[in-house]
């Protein structure tokens, strides 16, 4: 049997980090088993669903390297892959359930529902205890009411059985018989609900495995009932894996107040897709070799559900930055140069430098940044004559040896006619300061640094100087 796994996003917003993780797990699982990964768009909420969100979610999934085998944009054997294009089928099945006595039209108004829920609450019963008022109304009478234009929903007749299934992540899960009542499958506006469409599609699209977020666990209770009504036997059910909750550092469910939560924000901020996919993969799953930095596309058969964790996974942006840093350092200098370029304002002097300069610059700076955009913090070291007068700079400037260094370097730099000073020249000048002016240790190193770079800290001094345009250095020494 071919393994078939789907990711079923609702196009009501941008691709969320949590959704991307579910998609990645589904994709990796399908690939590990030589199966198919399917994208199904759950757009039954017509008001909130937008084409632009569908497109941006697909683009972000592809950016992460998650390519589907079947989906709304490329078709496939079990299409259409947009639920809005499958409406008639859901409605027909809902009415078929009604005809077979598995569901029924319910005419409770919102006000009546409220009263019944309150009654149940006051009697300490489940809120849905009285939702079944119309469950035994003869179908003929129900149809007459519909004919007369009465508003109705279709409710599924909960058979009231204890349900048990084995989750790939959580092990055996049991739902008590009264966990849900007779639940709605078709709303008053004629729209089918998620739990209903999802099961019909997972069944018709022949899904063998369903991975989704932990918060859907209770939905599985309703879904198991729908499977039974569809005549799907227990051994034909897809295997479910409810992956652990994503939480922020305060252990609360990940939300916008924890920072960027959509994939496109990370893409725009210049994160590398390989790093984000690598980090997401480890939020709730661990590599059998206990390694952290790996290419998700090379996992192959190593990706399996026995390494999923049940406990909530903490989403930590600083850890993601660390992953990005590791991935960035692996890139060729020319790729890094392009990455930096795209995050530096187009009129910046950086862009006018030669490709040799850019390669040397990247070789030096790739060790210093976590993200391409971090380069902007470092550019003034190379391109701004104005000093960064922090405490240590002010201290170094006040040493009695520093004016001597400045005077000597000023004279030497004035003799340079090339566009850049070489590392060898800096070495020679420092040797002179040491031998002839007897300046050593911190006063020599820090003194030379503040005079030539205008700051007390920075990457390798000689390399920085060799990459700084001479006019900037002259200005600093003037
Ligand atoms: N459309 C649902 C969601 O985005 C899908 C849940 C599922 O995978 O079953 O949460």
XYZ file of C-alpha atoms and ligand atoms in Angstrom:
488
model
C 0.000 0.000 0.000
C 1.383 3.389 -0.974
C 1.868 5.724 1.952
C -0.189 8.885 1.400
C 0.109 11.827 3.777
C -1.513 15.204 3.443
C -1.096 18.694 4.806
C -4.452 20.446 4.939
C -4.073 24.164 5.653
C -6.897 26.660 5.774
C -5.988 29.657 3.608
C -7.068 32.214 6.201
C -3.620 33.672 6.874
C 0.062 33.252 6.146
C 1.791 29.928 6.718
C 2.305 29.589 10.468
C 5.455 28.075 11.946
C 3.326 25.310 13.495
C 1.675 24.551 10.153
C 5.052 24.489 8.444
C 6.270 21.953 10.995
C 3.228 19.714 10.407
C 3.749 20.000 6.654
C 7.428 19.143 7.029
C 6.707 16.068 9.158
C 4.039 14.896 6.722
C 6.369 15.446 3.776
C 9.354 13.749 5.419
C 7.241 10.811 6.507
C 5.873 10.331 2.993
C 9.384 10.544 1.520
C 10.806 8.156 4.111
C 8.286 5.557 2.982
C 8.476 6.154 -0.751
C 4.979 7.622 -0.552
C 3.103 10.675 -1.736
C 2.686 14.007 -0.023
C -0.540 15.828 -0.831
C -1.612 19.414 -0.281
C -5.306 19.895 0.363
C -6.737 23.363 0.820
C -9.457 23.513 3.476
C -11.282 26.628 2.391
C -14.830 25.957 3.572
C -14.772 29.172 5.595
C -15.529 31.228 2.512
C -15.396 34.563 4.300
C -11.944 34.176 5.798
C -10.345 32.096 3.038
C -8.368 34.066 0.456
C -6.650 32.998 -2.752
C -3.654 35.159 -1.900
C -3.150 33.210 1.343
C -3.355 29.928 -0.539
C -0.714 31.185 -2.960
C 1.584 32.557 -0.295
C 1.300 29.364 1.773
C 2.220 27.253 -1.247
C 5.131 29.581 -2.051
C 6.418 29.402 1.539
C 6.131 25.616 1.640
C 8.100 25.395 -1.595
C 10.675 27.828 -0.233
C 11.159 25.415 2.662
C 11.704 22.619 0.146
C 8.317 20.982 0.822
C 7.055 20.103 -2.659
C 3.714 18.352 -2.974
C 2.969 15.519 -5.393
C -0.729 16.364 -5.662
C -2.480 19.622 -4.921
C -4.756 22.387 -6.204
C -2.059 23.898 -8.402
C -0.806 20.671 -9.983
C -3.812 18.354 -9.788
C -3.718 14.614 -9.189
C -5.779 11.474 -9.243
C -8.032 12.406 -6.302
C -8.868 16.041 -7.048
C -10.200 18.601 -6.768
C -7.883 19.498 -3.890
C -9.763 22.587 -2.737
C -12.688 21.836 -0.444
C -14.706 24.721 -1.874
C -14.774 22.708 -5.113
C -16.110 19.583 -3.373
C -19.151 21.113 -1.685
C -21.863 19.150 -3.451
C -20.289 15.879 -2.431
C -20.229 16.845 1.264
C -23.863 17.936 1.121
C -24.905 14.721 -0.617
C -23.137 12.642 2.006
C -24.716 14.660 4.826
C -28.171 13.976 3.363
C -27.304 10.353 2.791
C -26.499 10.147 6.520
C -29.882 11.718 7.221
C -31.695 9.204 5.027
C -29.876 6.361 6.756
C -30.812 7.643 10.211
C -27.202 8.544 11.080
C -27.864 12.284 11.152
C -30.900 14.531 11.361
C -32.088 18.063 10.659
C -32.113 20.129 13.845
C -34.266 23.246 14.153
C -32.950 24.648 17.421
C -32.480 28.386 17.146
C -29.451 30.156 18.623
C -31.600 31.466 21.495
C -32.978 28.040 22.268
C -29.484 26.577 22.201
C -28.329 29.143 24.678
C -31.161 28.346 27.069
C -30.513 24.604 26.764
C -26.799 25.044 27.357
C -27.537 27.094 30.469
C -29.971 24.476 31.707
C -27.312 21.783 31.204
C -24.748 23.901 33.022
C -27.026 24.536 35.972
C -27.712 20.810 36.235
C -23.949 20.151 36.012
C -24.431 18.192 32.805
C -22.236 18.424 29.683
C -23.076 21.631 27.713
C -24.294 19.507 24.799
C -26.629 17.394 26.970
C -29.817 18.799 25.430
C -28.645 19.351 21.866
C -30.467 16.259 20.664
C -33.989 17.659 20.925
C -34.813 16.851 17.282
C -32.948 13.558 17.022
C -36.158 11.485 17.099
C -38.370 13.737 15.003
C -39.689 11.634 12.105
C -37.843 12.557 8.933
C -41.085 13.264 7.114
C -41.952 15.970 9.696
C -38.465 17.386 9.479
C -38.735 17.620 5.706
C -42.093 19.398 6.027
C -40.527 21.988 8.294
C -37.708 22.492 5.798
C -40.271 22.853 3.040
C -41.902 25.623 5.059
C -38.599 27.454 5.126
C -37.537 26.750 8.717
C -33.832 27.236 9.310
C -31.960 24.060 10.231
C -28.564 22.487 10.652
C -27.713 18.829 10.217
C -26.481 17.107 13.332
C -24.669 13.826 13.475
C -26.289 11.250 15.772
C -23.583 10.395 18.256
C -23.933 6.647 18.808
C -22.644 7.194 22.373
C -19.802 4.691 22.350
C -16.458 4.867 24.077
C -13.858 5.319 21.323
C -10.245 4.205 21.392
C -7.438 4.515 18.891
C -3.654 4.256 18.945
C -1.926 7.509 18.176
C 1.539 7.335 16.603
C 2.830 9.934 19.044
C 0.674 9.614 22.154
C -0.044 5.894 22.204
C -3.510 4.681 23.179
C -6.124 7.435 23.434
C -9.650 6.863 24.733
C -12.575 9.260 24.430
C -15.460 8.777 26.885
C -18.883 8.188 25.340
C -20.258 11.552 26.438
C -17.319 13.698 25.369
C -19.306 15.257 22.538
C -23.008 15.427 21.831
C -24.859 15.304 18.534
C -22.564 17.625 16.618
C -23.270 19.784 13.597
C -21.971 18.547 10.244
C -23.829 21.008 7.984
C -24.363 24.567 9.147
C -27.528 26.654 8.684
C -25.879 28.392 5.717
C -25.394 25.008 4.065
C -21.650 24.874 4.699
C -20.160 21.607 5.930
C -17.832 21.715 8.960
C -14.161 20.825 9.186
C -14.573 17.510 11.054
C -16.942 16.250 8.399
C -15.156 17.360 5.211
C -11.782 16.365 6.576
C -12.833 12.748 7.112
C -14.596 12.476 3.762
C -11.519 13.801 1.994
C -8.972 11.819 3.971
C -11.000 8.723 3.133
C -11.659 9.533 -0.527
C -8.090 10.694 -1.075
C -6.861 7.424 0.442
C -4.733 8.921 3.192
C -2.804 6.311 5.133
C -1.364 8.657 7.769
C -2.509 11.944 9.244
C -0.098 14.156 11.154
C -1.480 17.261 12.744
C -1.127 19.460 15.785
C -1.985 18.204 19.223
C -4.846 20.686 19.506
C -6.786 18.568 16.988
C -6.794 15.515 19.243
C -10.365 16.103 20.450
C -11.552 16.513 16.866
C -10.383 12.982 16.220
C -13.182 11.803 18.509
C -15.822 13.251 16.155
C -13.863 12.118 13.128
C -13.792 8.477 14.265
C -17.599 8.522 14.378
C -17.793 9.894 10.835
C -15.438 7.185 9.595
C -17.698 4.569 11.084
C -20.733 6.133 9.427
C -18.875 6.035 6.110
C -18.406 2.318 6.610
C -14.652 2.496 7.161
C -13.516 -0.346 9.400
C -11.004 0.193 12.213
C -8.141 -1.404 10.305
C -8.806 0.790 7.273
C -8.500 4.013 9.297
C -5.522 6.235 8.618
C -2.927 6.185 11.366
C -3.049 9.429 13.321
C -0.063 11.236 14.813
C -0.819 14.300 16.929
C 2.433 16.170 17.208
C 3.380 18.074 20.342
C 2.229 21.577 21.063
C 4.521 24.486 20.164
C 5.029 26.877 23.060
C 6.912 30.118 23.613
C 9.500 30.647 26.341
C 6.714 31.300 28.859
C 5.367 27.811 28.085
C 2.174 29.286 26.637
C 0.904 28.256 23.217
C 2.998 29.946 20.523
C 1.347 33.158 19.368
C 2.206 36.497 17.819
C 3.247 37.953 21.152
C 6.215 35.554 21.113
C 7.565 37.248 17.965
C 7.336 36.350 14.288
C 5.158 33.278 13.804
C 4.739 33.162 10.051
C 7.250 31.635 7.682
C 7.203 34.594 5.304
C 8.478 36.898 8.064
C 11.562 34.719 8.443
C 12.001 34.562 4.687
C 11.899 38.365 4.494
C 14.280 38.784 7.416
C 16.816 36.738 5.467
C 16.747 33.418 7.286
C 17.969 30.472 5.240
C 15.266 27.968 4.344
C 17.603 25.050 5.158
C 18.141 26.430 8.654
C 14.453 27.023 9.314
C 13.510 23.538 8.046
C 16.290 22.008 10.151
C 15.144 23.862 13.271
C 11.432 23.109 12.723
C 12.222 19.444 12.262
C 13.724 19.308 15.735
C 10.745 20.925 17.443
C 9.109 17.734 18.609
C 11.315 15.182 16.853
C 14.921 14.129 17.415
C 17.545 12.732 15.088
C 18.541 9.116 15.866
C 22.221 10.139 15.826
C 21.487 12.984 18.247
C 22.887 15.457 15.754
C 21.384 18.897 15.461
C 22.598 20.371 12.209
C 21.453 18.327 9.233
C 19.803 18.659 5.868
C 16.179 17.525 6.228
C 16.244 16.280 2.639
C 18.965 13.831 3.517
C 17.063 12.215 6.385
C 15.462 9.610 4.120
C 14.352 6.569 6.083
C 15.743 7.982 9.316
C 12.594 10.046 9.686
C 10.052 7.999 11.582
C 7.413 8.480 14.226
C 9.248 6.623 16.971
C 11.308 9.746 17.621
C 8.430 12.160 18.120
C 8.240 13.679 21.566
C 5.011 13.988 23.538
C 6.032 17.017 25.553
C 5.488 20.557 24.267
C 8.300 21.892 22.102
C 9.683 25.294 23.016
C 10.119 27.669 20.113
C 13.205 29.762 20.759
C 14.219 32.389 18.194
C 17.757 32.627 19.554
C 18.190 28.912 18.874
C 16.824 29.371 15.371
C 19.410 32.153 14.866
C 22.114 29.759 15.998
C 20.935 27.231 13.386
C 20.934 29.960 10.754
C 24.495 30.908 11.687
C 25.660 27.305 11.272
C 24.014 27.029 7.868
C 25.274 30.408 6.711
C 28.895 29.464 7.401
C 28.599 26.455 5.134
C 27.759 28.592 2.102
C 30.245 29.625 -0.600
C 31.582 33.144 -0.162
C 29.960 34.252 -3.411
C 26.535 33.080 -2.181
C 27.095 34.897 1.097
C 28.077 38.040 -0.831
C 24.767 37.868 -2.694
C 22.910 37.315 0.578
C 24.562 40.337 2.168
C 23.992 42.410 -0.969
C 20.271 41.807 -0.910
C 20.062 43.106 2.667
C 22.131 46.258 2.153
C 20.519 49.459 0.887
C 21.014 49.752 -2.857
C 22.892 53.084 -2.672
C 25.447 51.855 -0.139
C 29.161 51.961 -1.069
C 29.333 48.215 -0.423
C 27.821 47.639 -3.837
C 30.610 49.535 -5.607
C 33.389 47.291 -4.279
C 35.194 44.771 -6.485
C 34.257 41.095 -6.416
C 37.661 40.309 -4.870
C 36.922 42.763 -2.078
C 33.478 41.247 -1.596
C 34.877 37.727 -1.337
C 37.461 38.782 1.250
C 34.816 40.718 3.118
C 32.485 37.699 3.168
C 35.244 35.340 4.289
C 35.845 37.630 7.263
C 32.267 38.545 8.095
C 30.523 35.190 7.730
C 31.962 34.234 11.114
C 30.445 37.307 12.716
C 26.813 37.240 11.666
C 23.860 35.020 12.409
C 21.678 36.453 9.665
C 22.496 38.183 6.377
C 20.761 41.296 7.651
C 23.135 41.464 10.655
C 25.757 42.768 8.239
C 24.259 46.232 8.483
C 25.445 46.512 12.089
C 29.025 45.965 10.925
C 29.156 48.166 7.847
C 30.096 51.395 9.719
C 33.366 49.715 10.788
C 34.349 49.787 7.109
C 32.483 52.752 5.737
C 31.913 55.370 8.410
C 34.660 57.763 9.477
C 32.759 58.730 12.622
C 34.057 56.862 15.693
C 31.896 54.726 17.946
C 32.652 56.451 21.231
C 31.740 53.736 23.718
C 33.375 53.551 27.148
C 36.325 51.477 26.030
C 36.981 53.706 23.032
C 37.016 56.783 25.279
C 39.381 55.060 27.677
C 41.788 53.949 24.919
C 41.802 57.422 23.408
C 42.859 58.880 26.775
C 45.987 56.711 27.154
C 49.153 58.758 26.799
C 50.513 56.454 24.073
C 47.488 56.801 21.808
C 48.304 60.312 20.461
C 51.793 59.012 19.564
C 50.273 56.119 17.651
C 47.825 58.422 15.890
C 50.611 60.816 14.854
C 52.832 58.063 13.497
C 49.996 56.252 11.656
C 48.706 59.551 10.288
C 52.074 60.205 8.654
C 52.358 56.651 7.281
C 48.818 56.520 5.916
C 49.330 59.889 4.214
C 52.078 58.259 2.102
C 49.742 55.531 0.801
C 48.476 56.265 -2.682
C 46.590 52.993 -3.250
C 42.901 52.640 -2.518
C 43.504 50.144 0.297
C 46.166 49.532 2.924
C 47.601 45.991 2.964
C 47.716 43.677 5.981
C 51.536 43.655 5.641
C 51.686 47.431 5.954
C 49.726 47.269 9.211
C 52.109 44.578 10.498
C 55.125 46.757 9.630
C 53.639 49.813 11.318
C 52.839 47.885 14.467
C 56.353 46.447 14.547
C 57.735 49.957 14.335
C 55.492 51.183 17.178
C 56.663 48.279 19.299
C 60.387 48.487 18.544
C 60.987 52.174 18.151
C 58.283 53.728 20.367
C 58.274 50.855 22.879
C 54.488 50.599 22.937
C 53.322 47.071 23.729
C 50.381 44.911 24.733
C 46.942 46.451 25.122
C 48.045 50.051 24.513
C 49.559 48.934 21.198
C 46.690 46.748 19.966
C 43.785 48.712 21.267
C 45.507 52.034 20.492
C 46.113 51.034 16.869
C 42.565 49.717 16.572
C 40.873 52.873 17.849
C 43.041 55.080 15.617
C 42.485 53.076 12.423
C 38.942 51.775 12.896
C 37.361 54.330 15.195
C 36.141 51.669 17.636
C 37.543 49.561 20.439
C 36.202 46.273 19.077
C 35.673 44.529 15.796
C 36.789 41.619 13.648
C 40.490 40.900 12.938
C 42.214 44.316 12.925
C 44.507 43.840 9.927
C 41.746 42.386 7.804
C 39.347 45.179 8.726
C 41.949 47.813 7.844
C 42.753 46.115 4.528
C 39.057 46.261 3.599
C 38.423 49.877 4.613
C 38.693 52.510 1.852
C 41.772 54.702 2.462
C 39.792 57.961 2.481
C 37.810 56.702 5.492
C 40.987 55.843 7.390
C 42.562 59.189 6.501
C 39.537 60.982 7.807
C 39.654 58.998 11.060
C 43.275 60.007 11.560
C 42.835 63.649 10.674
N -7.532 22.746 8.173
C -7.128 22.192 9.421
C -6.151 23.144 10.076
O -5.582 23.983 9.383
C -6.497 20.839 9.187
C -6.330 20.006 10.394
C -5.966 18.589 10.017
O -4.824 18.390 9.603
O -6.810 17.722 10.087
O -5.948 23.125 11.265
